[in-house]
Short mmCIF file of C-alpha atoms in Angstrom, two decimals:
data_model
loop_
_atom_site.label_atom_id
_atom_site.label_comp_id
_atom_site.label_asym_id
_atom_site.label_seq_id
_atom_site.Cartn_x
_atom_site.Cartn_y
_atom_site.Cartn_z
CA MET A 1 42.67 44.79 -37.79
CA SER A 2 39.60 44.81 -38.48
CA PRO A 3 36.39 44.45 -35.66
CA VAL A 4 34.45 42.13 -35.53
CA ARG A 5 31.09 42.85 -36.28
CA ARG A 6 27.94 41.18 -34.40
CA ARG A 7 25.30 40.04 -36.45
CA ARG A 8 21.63 41.03 -35.07
CA VAL A 9 19.39 38.69 -33.40
CA TYR A 10 16.10 39.90 -33.98
CA LYS A 11 13.04 38.87 -31.70
CA TRP A 12 11.55 36.07 -33.89
CA GLU A 13 14.50 34.58 -34.07
CA LEU A 14 14.20 33.99 -30.27
CA ASP A 15 10.91 32.96 -30.31
CA SER A 16 11.24 30.23 -32.41
CA ALA A 17 14.17 29.02 -31.01
CA ALA A 18 12.03 29.08 -27.81
CA ARG A 19 8.73 27.12 -29.27
CA THR A 20 11.69 25.02 -30.53
CA ARG A 21 12.84 24.00 -26.88
CA ARG A 22 8.82 24.08 -25.90
CA ALA A 23 7.57 21.90 -28.06
CA THR A 24 10.86 19.05 -27.60
CA VAL A 25 9.97 19.31 -24.27
CA GLN A 26 6.15 18.39 -24.86
CA THR A 27 7.55 15.93 -27.37
CA ALA A 28 9.86 13.95 -24.58
CA TRP A 29 7.02 15.02 -22.23
CA GLU A 30 4.44 12.65 -24.30
CA GLN A 31 7.36 10.15 -24.89
CA ILE A 32 6.64 8.69 -21.34
CA THR A 33 3.93 6.15 -20.39
CA PRO A 34 1.60 6.07 -17.95
CA GLU A 35 3.22 3.18 -16.33
CA TRP A 36 6.83 5.41 -16.09
CA LEU A 37 5.25 8.12 -14.60
CA PHE A 38 3.58 6.53 -11.74
CA LEU A 39 6.84 5.04 -10.82
CA GLY A 40 8.70 7.97 -11.33
CA SER A 41 6.53 10.12 -8.58
CA PHE A 42 6.83 7.25 -6.16
CA LEU A 43 10.89 7.40 -7.02
CA ALA A 44 10.96 11.30 -7.00
CA VAL A 45 8.29 11.30 -3.94
CA ILE A 46 11.04 8.87 -2.10
CA LEU A 47 13.36 10.90 -3.06
CA ILE A 48 12.25 13.63 -1.33
CA GLY A 49 11.54 11.74 1.81
CA THR A 50 15.07 10.12 1.61
CA ILE A 51 16.43 14.25 1.30
CA GLY A 52 14.24 14.92 4.06
CA LEU A 53 14.80 12.81 6.63
CA ARG A 54 18.94 12.56 5.95
CA PHE A 55 19.99 16.27 5.81
CA VAL A 56 17.29 18.12 8.61
CA PRO A 57 18.37 18.18 12.28
CA PHE A 58 15.12 19.10 13.21
CA PHE A 59 13.61 15.60 12.36
CA TYR A 60 14.99 13.67 15.38
CA ALA A 61 14.27 14.28 19.09
CA ASP A 62 16.73 14.97 21.54
CA GLU A 63 19.80 15.87 19.07
CA ARG A 64 19.78 12.94 17.44
CA ALA A 65 22.01 11.92 14.74
CA PRO A 66 19.62 11.84 11.46
CA LEU A 67 19.85 8.71 10.40
CA GLY A 68 22.62 7.53 7.77
CA LEU A 69 21.99 7.42 3.70
CA VAL A 70 20.49 3.71 3.88
CA ASP A 71 18.45 3.64 6.20
CA ALA A 72 16.82 7.26 5.91
CA LEU A 73 16.23 5.61 2.00
CA PHE A 74 14.72 2.49 4.03
CA THR A 75 12.25 5.25 5.81
CA ALA A 76 11.24 6.67 3.35
CA THR A 77 10.84 4.08 0.89
CA SER A 78 8.56 1.97 3.88
CA ALA A 79 6.36 5.57 4.38
CA VAL A 80 5.78 6.27 0.43
CA CYS A 81 5.22 2.60 0.02
CA VAL A 82 3.10 2.06 3.24
CA THR A 83 4.54 -0.61 4.77
CA GLY A 84 5.46 0.08 8.27
CA LEU A 85 9.07 -1.57 8.33
CA ILE A 86 11.38 0.56 10.90
CA VAL A 87 14.99 0.76 11.48
CA VAL A 88 14.36 2.94 14.81
CA ASP A 89 11.92 3.49 16.89
CA THR A 90 8.90 5.76 15.85
CA ALA A 91 7.96 6.92 19.00
CA THR A 92 11.48 8.13 20.54
CA TYR A 93 13.59 8.55 17.59
CA PHE A 94 11.75 11.37 15.61
CA SER A 95 9.95 14.96 16.53
CA VAL A 96 7.40 16.26 15.80
CA TRP A 97 8.03 17.66 13.05
CA GLY A 98 9.57 14.35 11.80
CA LYS A 99 6.42 12.11 12.72
CA LEU A 100 4.60 14.80 10.88
CA TRP A 101 7.08 14.33 7.45
CA LEU A 102 6.48 10.82 8.12
CA LEU A 103 2.55 11.01 8.54
CA ALA A 104 3.18 12.84 4.68
CA LEU A 105 4.64 10.96 3.23
CA ILE A 106 1.85 7.97 4.16
CA GLN A 107 -0.67 9.86 3.14
CA VAL A 108 0.93 10.80 -0.28
CA GLY A 109 2.18 7.43 -1.09
CA GLY A 110 -1.45 5.68 0.36
CA LEU A 111 -3.41 7.61 -2.09
CA GLY A 112 -0.97 8.07 -5.21
CA ILE A 113 0.71 10.91 -6.96
CA ILE A 114 -1.72 10.59 -9.67
CA THR A 115 -4.70 10.98 -7.93
CA PHE A 116 -3.75 13.89 -6.09
CA THR A 117 -3.28 15.50 -9.62
CA THR A 118 -5.87 14.68 -11.51
CA PHE A 119 -8.12 15.79 -7.85
CA LEU A 120 -5.74 19.24 -8.01
CA ILE A 121 -6.39 19.73 -11.74
CA ALA A 122 -10.39 19.06 -11.00
CA ALA A 123 -10.36 21.72 -8.56
CA MET A 124 -8.62 24.13 -10.81
CA GLY A 125 -11.23 23.88 -13.17
CA GLY A 126 -9.21 21.81 -15.67
CA ARG A 127 -9.69 18.00 -16.86
CA PRO A 128 -7.54 15.83 -16.38
CA SER A 129 -4.89 14.79 -19.27
CA LEU A 130 -5.53 10.88 -21.25
CA ARG A 131 -2.34 10.31 -19.79
CA GLN A 132 -3.91 10.33 -16.29
CA GLU A 133 -7.55 8.92 -16.86
CA ALA A 134 -4.91 6.11 -18.25
CA ILE A 135 -3.43 5.40 -14.54
CA THR A 136 -6.79 6.40 -12.33
CA SER A 137 -9.00 3.85 -14.97
CA GLY A 138 -6.82 0.96 -15.44
CA SER A 139 -10.02 -1.35 -14.26
CA ARG A 140 -12.59 -0.13 -16.89
CA GLU A 141 -13.33 -2.68 -18.56
CA ALA A 142 -13.85 -4.60 -14.84
CA VAL A 143 -16.04 -2.22 -13.27
CA GLN A 144 -18.13 -0.39 -16.30
CA ASN A 145 -20.32 1.11 -13.89
CA ILE A 146 -18.21 4.16 -12.36
CA ASN A 147 -17.37 7.46 -13.59
CA TYR A 148 -14.15 7.71 -13.55
CA ARG A 149 -13.65 10.97 -14.05
CA GLY A 150 -15.24 11.88 -10.60
CA LEU A 151 -13.42 8.50 -9.11
CA ALA A 152 -10.56 10.30 -7.93
CA ARG A 153 -12.00 13.04 -6.49
CA HIS A 154 -14.57 10.51 -4.55
CA VAL A 155 -10.95 8.47 -3.48
CA ILE A 156 -10.10 11.76 -1.68
CA LEU A 157 -13.84 12.29 -0.36
CA PHE A 158 -13.79 8.61 1.00
CA THR A 159 -10.90 9.06 2.71
CA LEU A 160 -10.43 12.54 4.45
CA LEU A 161 -14.36 10.97 5.98
CA PHE A 162 -13.30 8.16 6.59
CA GLU A 163 -9.66 9.77 8.25
CA ALA A 164 -11.56 12.17 9.84
CA ALA A 165 -14.41 9.54 11.32
CA GLY A 166 -11.60 7.52 12.95
CA PHE A 167 -9.85 10.64 14.45
CA VAL A 168 -12.90 11.24 16.25
CA LEU A 169 -13.74 8.04 17.09
CA LEU A 170 -9.68 7.57 18.45
CA SER A 171 -9.82 10.87 20.28
CA ALA A 172 -13.19 9.95 22.38
CA ILE A 173 -12.14 6.93 23.33
CA TRP A 174 -8.34 7.95 23.97
CA VAL A 175 -9.91 11.49 25.69
CA LEU A 176 -11.79 9.45 28.07
CA GLN A 177 -8.78 7.01 28.85
CA TRP A 178 -5.82 9.33 29.17
CA ALA A 179 -8.89 11.10 31.74
CA LEU A 180 -9.55 8.33 33.56
CA SER A 181 -6.31 7.21 34.17
CA GLU A 182 -3.47 7.40 37.23
CA GLY A 183 -0.90 10.35 35.65
CA GLY A 184 -2.49 11.48 32.52
CA THR A 185 -1.06 7.79 30.59
CA LEU A 186 -2.29 6.58 27.52
CA GLY A 187 -2.12 2.82 28.18
CA GLY A 188 1.53 3.08 29.40
CA ASP A 189 3.81 3.93 32.06
CA THR A 190 4.92 7.71 30.19
CA PRO A 191 2.70 11.16 30.88
CA VAL A 192 1.55 12.12 28.05
CA GLY A 193 -0.62 15.66 27.51
CA PHE A 194 -4.02 16.40 25.67
CA TRP A 195 -3.01 17.99 22.63
CA GLU A 196 -0.11 14.77 22.36
CA VAL A 197 -3.42 12.15 22.46
CA LEU A 198 -4.90 14.29 19.72
CA GLY A 199 -1.81 13.74 17.88
CA HIS A 200 -1.43 10.04 18.45
CA ALA A 201 -5.19 9.61 17.05
CA ALA A 202 -4.66 11.28 14.08
CA PHE A 203 -1.69 9.90 13.12
CA HIS A 204 -3.28 6.55 14.12
CA SER A 205 -5.97 7.17 12.04
CA VAL A 206 -3.86 7.60 8.84
CA SER A 207 -1.99 4.94 9.22
CA ALA A 208 -4.77 2.48 9.57
CA PHE A 209 -6.70 3.59 6.83
CA CYS A 210 -3.35 3.90 4.42
CA ASN A 211 -2.37 0.37 5.58
CA ALA A 212 1.00 1.55 6.26
CA GLY A 213 1.27 0.27 9.84
CA PHE A 214 3.48 2.97 11.29
CA SER A 215 3.07 3.68 14.84
CA THR A 216 3.86 6.39 17.64
CA PHE A 217 4.08 3.45 20.64
CA SER A 218 6.87 1.95 20.79
CA ASP A 219 5.18 -1.04 21.62
CA SER A 220 2.74 -0.28 18.59
CA VAL A 221 -0.93 -1.44 20.15
CA ILE A 222 -0.09 -4.11 22.53
CA ARG A 223 -0.98 -1.59 24.69
CA PHE A 224 -4.16 -1.53 23.69
CA GLN A 225 -4.77 -5.37 24.03
CA ASN A 226 -7.58 -4.60 26.41
CA TRP A 227 -8.81 -1.93 24.93
CA PRO A 228 -11.53 -3.64 22.66
CA LEU A 229 -13.41 -0.37 20.88
CA THR A 230 -9.36 0.93 20.11
CA LEU A 231 -9.04 -2.63 18.30
CA GLY A 232 -12.41 -1.69 16.40
CA CYS A 233 -11.84 1.27 15.55
CA LEU A 234 -7.94 0.21 13.74
CA MET A 235 -9.84 -2.90 12.80
CA SER A 236 -12.59 -1.02 10.47
CA LEU A 237 -9.89 1.65 9.12
CA ILE A 238 -7.76 -1.17 8.27
CA VAL A 239 -10.95 -3.50 6.39
CA VAL A 240 -12.04 -0.24 4.88
CA GLY A 241 -8.72 1.00 3.04
CA GLY A 242 -7.96 -2.07 2.07
CA LEU A 243 -11.73 -3.08 0.56
CA GLY A 244 -10.15 -0.68 -2.71
CA PHE A 245 -11.61 2.67 -3.68
CA LEU A 246 -13.49 0.86 -7.05
CA THR A 247 -15.73 -1.40 -4.65
CA LEU A 248 -16.03 1.72 -2.10
CA GLU A 249 -17.49 3.65 -5.11
CA GLU A 250 -19.52 1.03 -6.12
CA LEU A 251 -21.48 0.51 -2.33
CA TYR A 252 -21.60 3.64 -2.57
CA MET A 253 -23.58 4.05 -5.96
CA SER A 254 -25.78 1.27 -4.61
CA PHE A 255 -26.89 2.83 -1.34
CA LYS A 256 -27.78 5.82 -3.44
CA ALA A 257 -29.62 3.85 -6.26
CA ARG A 258 -31.75 1.99 -2.90
CA ARG A 259 -32.65 5.12 -1.42
CA ALA A 260 -33.88 6.22 -4.86
CA GLY A 261 -35.59 3.48 -5.20
CA ARG A 262 -33.62 2.19 -7.87
CA GLY A 263 -31.83 -1.49 -8.22
CA TYR A 264 -28.22 -1.43 -8.54
CA ARG A 265 -26.15 -4.72 -9.92
CA MET A 266 -22.36 -4.65 -8.10
CA SER A 267 -20.13 -5.96 -10.56
CA LEU A 268 -17.98 -9.25 -10.64
CA HIS A 269 -14.96 -7.32 -9.15
CA SER A 270 -16.41 -6.23 -6.22
CA LYS A 271 -18.43 -9.15 -5.19
CA VAL A 272 -14.63 -11.19 -5.13
CA VAL A 273 -13.46 -8.67 -2.95
CA LEU A 274 -16.15 -8.57 -0.90
CA GLY A 275 -17.07 -12.40 -0.25
CA MET A 276 -12.81 -12.91 -0.21
CA THR A 277 -12.04 -10.43 2.83
CA ALA A 278 -14.70 -11.79 4.52
CA LEU A 279 -13.54 -15.50 4.18
CA LEU A 280 -10.24 -14.48 5.26
CA LEU A 281 -11.24 -12.32 7.97
CA LEU A 282 -13.76 -15.27 9.15
CA GLY A 283 -11.49 -18.08 7.99
CA ALA A 284 -8.43 -16.57 10.10
CA TRP A 285 -10.01 -15.34 13.47
CA PRO A 286 -10.49 -19.16 15.04
CA ALA A 287 -7.17 -20.29 13.63
CA PHE A 288 -6.04 -17.56 15.41
CA ALA A 289 -7.62 -17.99 18.09
CA ALA A 290 -7.14 -21.49 18.15
CA LEU A 291 -3.21 -21.39 17.69
CA GLU A 292 -2.38 -18.79 19.99
CA TRP A 293 -5.68 -18.90 23.20
CA GLY A 294 -3.09 -20.75 25.37
CA ASN A 295 -0.17 -19.08 24.03
CA SER A 296 0.43 -15.14 23.34
CA LEU A 297 -2.82 -14.27 24.67
CA SER A 298 -2.95 -16.46 27.44
CA GLY A 299 -4.01 -14.26 30.65
CA MET A 300 -6.77 -12.45 29.04
CA PRO A 301 -10.30 -12.44 29.63
CA ALA A 302 -12.07 -14.83 26.88
CA TRP A 303 -13.71 -11.58 25.24
CA ALA A 304 -10.36 -9.88 25.22
CA LYS A 305 -8.71 -13.21 23.37
CA LEU A 306 -11.60 -13.32 21.12
CA VAL A 307 -10.77 -9.83 19.73
CA ASN A 308 -6.80 -10.25 19.95
CA ALA A 309 -7.20 -13.03 17.56
CA MET A 310 -9.75 -11.15 15.14
CA PHE A 311 -6.98 -8.23 15.21
CA MET A 312 -4.25 -11.36 14.13
CA GLY A 313 -6.55 -11.67 10.83
CA VAL A 314 -6.62 -8.45 9.85
CA THR A 315 -3.28 -6.96 10.17
CA PRO A 316 -1.63 -8.67 8.12
CA ARG A 317 -3.89 -7.80 5.22
CA THR A 318 -2.00 -5.45 4.99
CA ALA A 319 -1.55 -2.95 8.10
CA GLY A 320 1.39 -3.94 9.93
CA PHE A 321 0.03 -2.47 13.60
CA ASN A 322 1.19 -5.44 15.95
CA ASN A 323 -1.07 -6.61 19.04
CA ILE A 324 1.45 -9.24 19.99
CA ASN A 325 4.64 -10.32 19.92
CA TYR A 326 5.41 -12.13 17.00
CA VAL A 327 8.40 -13.44 18.03
CA GLN A 328 6.63 -15.31 20.88
CA ALA A 329 3.75 -16.58 18.79
CA THR A 330 3.40 -20.47 17.32
CA VAL A 331 5.27 -21.21 14.42
CA GLY A 332 1.28 -21.68 13.24
CA SER A 333 0.65 -18.30 13.86
CA ASN A 334 3.87 -16.61 12.03
CA PHE A 335 3.58 -18.99 8.77
CA LEU A 336 -0.52 -18.13 8.73
CA THR A 337 0.33 -14.55 9.24
CA ILE A 338 2.83 -14.32 6.11
CA LEU A 339 0.34 -16.07 3.71
CA LEU A 340 -2.26 -13.64 4.54
CA MET A 341 0.33 -11.39 4.49
CA PHE A 342 1.09 -12.94 0.76
CA ILE A 343 -2.29 -12.67 -0.44
CA GLY A 344 -3.16 -8.91 1.01
CA GLY A 345 -5.88 -6.45 0.04
CA ALA A 346 -7.97 -5.18 -2.60
CA PRO A 347 -6.80 -3.93 -6.03
CA GLY A 348 -7.12 -0.27 -5.94
CA SER A 349 -6.67 -0.28 -2.28
CA THR A 350 -4.05 1.08 -0.09
CA ALA A 351 -3.11 -2.61 0.94
CA GLY A 352 -0.42 -4.53 -0.48
CA GLY A 353 0.16 -7.88 -1.48
CA LEU A 354 -1.06 -9.86 -4.45
CA LYS A 355 -4.43 -8.47 -3.77
CA VAL A 356 -7.47 -11.20 -3.01
CA THR A 357 -8.74 -10.79 -6.60
CA THR A 358 -5.37 -12.24 -7.94
CA VAL A 359 -5.19 -15.16 -5.23
CA ALA A 360 -9.10 -15.95 -5.85
CA LEU A 361 -8.64 -16.20 -9.60
CA PRO A 362 -6.68 -19.10 -10.01
CA ALA A 363 -8.65 -20.97 -7.36
CA LEU A 364 -11.59 -20.49 -9.07
CA MET A 365 -9.50 -22.28 -12.08
CA ALA A 366 -8.50 -24.99 -10.33
CA TRP A 367 -12.02 -25.56 -9.42
CA SER A 368 -13.19 -25.86 -12.60
CA ARG A 369 -10.99 -28.10 -14.20
CA ILE A 370 -11.75 -30.53 -10.68
CA ARG A 371 -14.98 -30.44 -12.02
CA GLY A 372 -14.15 -31.03 -15.67
CA ARG A 373 -15.54 -27.21 -17.35
CA GLN A 374 -13.21 -25.86 -19.03
CA VAL A 375 -14.57 -22.05 -18.59
CA THR A 376 -13.90 -20.21 -15.22
CA GLY A 377 -16.87 -18.84 -13.63
CA LEU A 378 -18.25 -17.52 -10.38
CA LEU A 379 -22.25 -16.03 -9.62
CA LYS A 380 -23.51 -16.76 -13.12
CA ARG A 381 -20.22 -15.04 -15.13
CA THR A 382 -17.87 -16.53 -16.82
CA VAL A 383 -13.64 -15.00 -16.14
CA PRO A 384 -11.85 -14.45 -19.38
CA GLU A 385 -9.26 -16.35 -20.23
CA GLU A 386 -6.82 -14.37 -20.59
CA THR A 387 -7.43 -12.71 -16.91
CA ILE A 388 -7.26 -16.02 -15.38
CA GLN A 389 -3.66 -16.12 -16.94
CA ARG A 390 -2.30 -13.18 -16.09
CA ALA A 391 -3.47 -13.71 -12.17
CA VAL A 392 -1.84 -17.01 -12.58
CA GLY A 393 1.51 -15.17 -14.10
CA LEU A 394 1.05 -13.17 -11.01
CA VAL A 395 0.89 -15.74 -8.50
CA VAL A 396 4.30 -17.29 -10.40
CA LEU A 397 5.91 -14.42 -10.48
CA GLY A 398 5.36 -12.67 -7.09
CA PHE A 399 6.84 -15.98 -5.34
CA ALA A 400 9.56 -15.96 -6.96
CA LEU A 401 10.35 -12.81 -6.70
CA VAL A 402 9.66 -12.96 -3.29
CA THR A 403 11.38 -16.15 -2.72
CA GLY A 404 14.46 -15.40 -4.78
CA CYS A 405 14.81 -12.08 -2.53
CA ILE A 406 14.97 -14.64 0.80
CA LEU A 407 16.96 -16.75 -0.68
CA LEU A 408 20.06 -13.38 -1.69
CA ILE A 409 18.80 -12.35 2.22
CA VAL A 410 19.83 -15.22 3.76
CA ILE A 411 23.50 -15.32 2.12
CA SER A 412 23.95 -12.14 3.10
CA GLU A 413 23.04 -12.44 6.30
CA GLY A 414 25.16 -15.83 6.97
CA SER A 415 23.02 -16.82 10.27
CA SER A 416 21.84 -20.09 12.34
CA PRO A 417 19.13 -21.66 10.20
CA GLU A 418 17.11 -20.62 13.44
CA ARG A 419 16.78 -16.84 11.87
CA PHE A 420 15.38 -18.60 8.71
CA LEU A 421 11.66 -18.00 9.63
CA ASP A 422 12.36 -14.38 10.74
CA TYR A 423 13.82 -13.35 7.42
CA MET A 424 11.03 -15.43 5.55
CA PHE A 425 8.95 -13.32 7.46
CA GLU A 426 10.64 -10.19 6.80
CA ALA A 427 10.63 -10.04 3.10
CA VAL A 428 7.06 -11.15 2.88
CA SER A 429 6.05 -8.79 5.00
CA ALA A 430 7.79 -6.17 2.59
CA PHE A 431 6.88 -6.95 -0.59
CA ASP A 432 3.30 -7.34 0.32
CA THR A 433 3.90 -3.70 2.09
CA VAL A 434 2.57 -4.86 5.23
CA GLY A 435 4.86 -3.76 8.27
CA LEU A 436 4.77 -6.86 10.56
CA SER A 437 8.43 -8.07 11.68
CA ARG A 438 9.75 -10.47 14.46
CA ASP A 439 12.16 -7.39 15.69
CA THR A 440 14.69 -8.14 12.35
CA THR A 441 14.25 -5.18 10.70
CA PRO A 442 17.19 -3.02 12.69
CA GLY A 443 19.60 -6.19 12.47
CA LEU A 444 19.60 -5.99 8.67
CA SER A 445 22.86 -5.42 6.50
CA VAL A 446 23.34 -2.75 3.84
CA PHE A 447 22.91 -5.46 1.14
CA ALA A 448 19.93 -6.97 2.83
CA LYS A 449 18.03 -3.36 4.06
CA LEU A 450 18.41 -2.77 -0.01
CA ALA A 451 17.05 -5.68 -0.99
CA THR A 452 13.60 -5.43 0.68
CA ILE A 453 13.60 -1.14 0.05
CA VAL A 454 13.47 -2.73 -3.84
CA LEU A 455 10.97 -5.48 -2.74
CA MET A 456 8.21 -3.36 -0.84
CA PHE A 457 8.76 -0.49 -4.20
CA LEU A 458 7.78 -3.42 -5.88
CA GLY A 459 4.64 -4.18 -3.48
CA ARG A 460 3.75 -1.21 -3.47
CA VAL A 461 3.76 0.01 -7.52
CA GLY A 462 2.75 -3.62 -8.27
CA LEU A 463 3.98 -5.89 -10.62
CA PRO A 464 1.85 -5.35 -13.60
CA THR A 465 2.57 -1.58 -13.90
CA VAL A 466 6.50 -3.07 -13.50
CA ALA A 467 6.12 -5.11 -15.97
CA SER A 468 4.18 -3.34 -18.54
CA ALA A 469 6.81 -0.61 -17.70
CA LEU A 470 9.51 -2.51 -19.02
CA THR A 471 8.31 -3.99 -22.26
CA VAL A 472 9.89 -2.14 -25.12
CA ALA A 473 7.05 -1.37 -27.91
CA ALA A 474 9.53 -1.99 -30.44
CA TYR A 475 10.04 -5.69 -29.48
CA ARG A 476 6.02 -6.21 -29.82
CA PRO A 477 4.62 -8.58 -32.74
CA MET A 478 3.15 -6.63 -35.27
CA GLY A 479 0.52 -9.70 -35.65
CA GLU A 480 -0.40 -12.53 -33.72
CA PHE A 481 0.89 -16.09 -34.54
CA ARG A 482 1.75 -19.02 -32.89
CA TYR A 483 4.08 -22.22 -33.42
CA ALA A 484 3.14 -25.50 -33.93
CA GLN A 485 1.92 -27.24 -31.00
CA GLU A 486 3.16 -30.10 -29.40
CA ASP A 487 1.72 -31.44 -25.54
CA VAL A 488 4.20 -31.45 -22.54
CA VAL A 489 3.21 -34.41 -19.47
CA ILE A 490 2.35 -33.03 -16.72
CA GLY A 491 1.52 -34.36 -12.80
#
């Protein structure tokens, strides 16, 4: 039997095979759309966060058992999606390392994965790819005065600046109160050390600016009801984080232009964001004061009632820190909180919700139609009809999604009608990444937790991104056409 002769494999053949494999991988990578890349980045971080919470024992305090798979997934999603809903007490259940793990997930989720990668590329002297620019500059047509190549770098700088400022202010306030307190406490009964005070300040600064709502105190910020400087610092971080980096960039450019003696015309987008933010805050403040003055705010001095009422108007947009127990709040306050949660913050911010611009445009359209005008305008500018229609579609889609999930949660829990407000509050808080709760989250069933996880994810990445990712290019019409027109009676 003749021996088997092996053919010699030449180096050029190996190089050719390697080039073919690299080309195949590159082709597959290029076929991933920016929307799927954005969604995949969040899913990857949620997966990493879940694995850490599930399998790393030293993330937990006092030899507590690691979270189960569903609870670990829920907590990781809540952190990455900067929501703040919790199934266990963050203050007592996690160790210092576990809290640092949550803080890292909050920071990455608050800024977005693509922002980090773009910043790193720029720091290494490289140039962001067209795909990264497509993700970070999706609002190029709306805000044309901004240099989008430098925006990702400014996002990091703004974040570090405001979080550092918040850390310094909170540290100064809390260290002073800690030093003056009896037994070295920080608004509670348990003594804390100096480094613990600094750790609390750092955690809350990041959590407030990212609108995450996670707290290292078991009662969130209820213990600070009579600490106006603390509440004021947290409110400032929440509002600035909810304005959006596009608006912050324009404010920065306007400041530079004025210092140089030049004029600067701010975009309609930023004007709507600033106007709606001021309108919602100034409208919610007296409303909460009137609804809770003799209820959850009773027993406080008048100045403390006003400060806490203002905080109640700020935190649903979408920070999630609670300075009162919402179980004890009036039905009117709970419903007003639901409305504010549903609206949320500004596009391109760390806040969730439908966004203030999305809610403002249908309202402007309705006002224009009432006055008999066929176009929607504001501040001597006309908003494109396509943008108005997208905003209306997002409001309808968001309302339908949240309503459907409320129905599923109510059916799955099968509880008494008195709990309906609790589940409605929970679902809206999840979708709009707020984190406020009526003490409902830990008692949810597995199905309800999974539904809440989906709501948190969709609320963080945004319905437009999900809709665009699910659109199949092969089914898009090659040209514009329309069927015969036929009217429908409305009203």
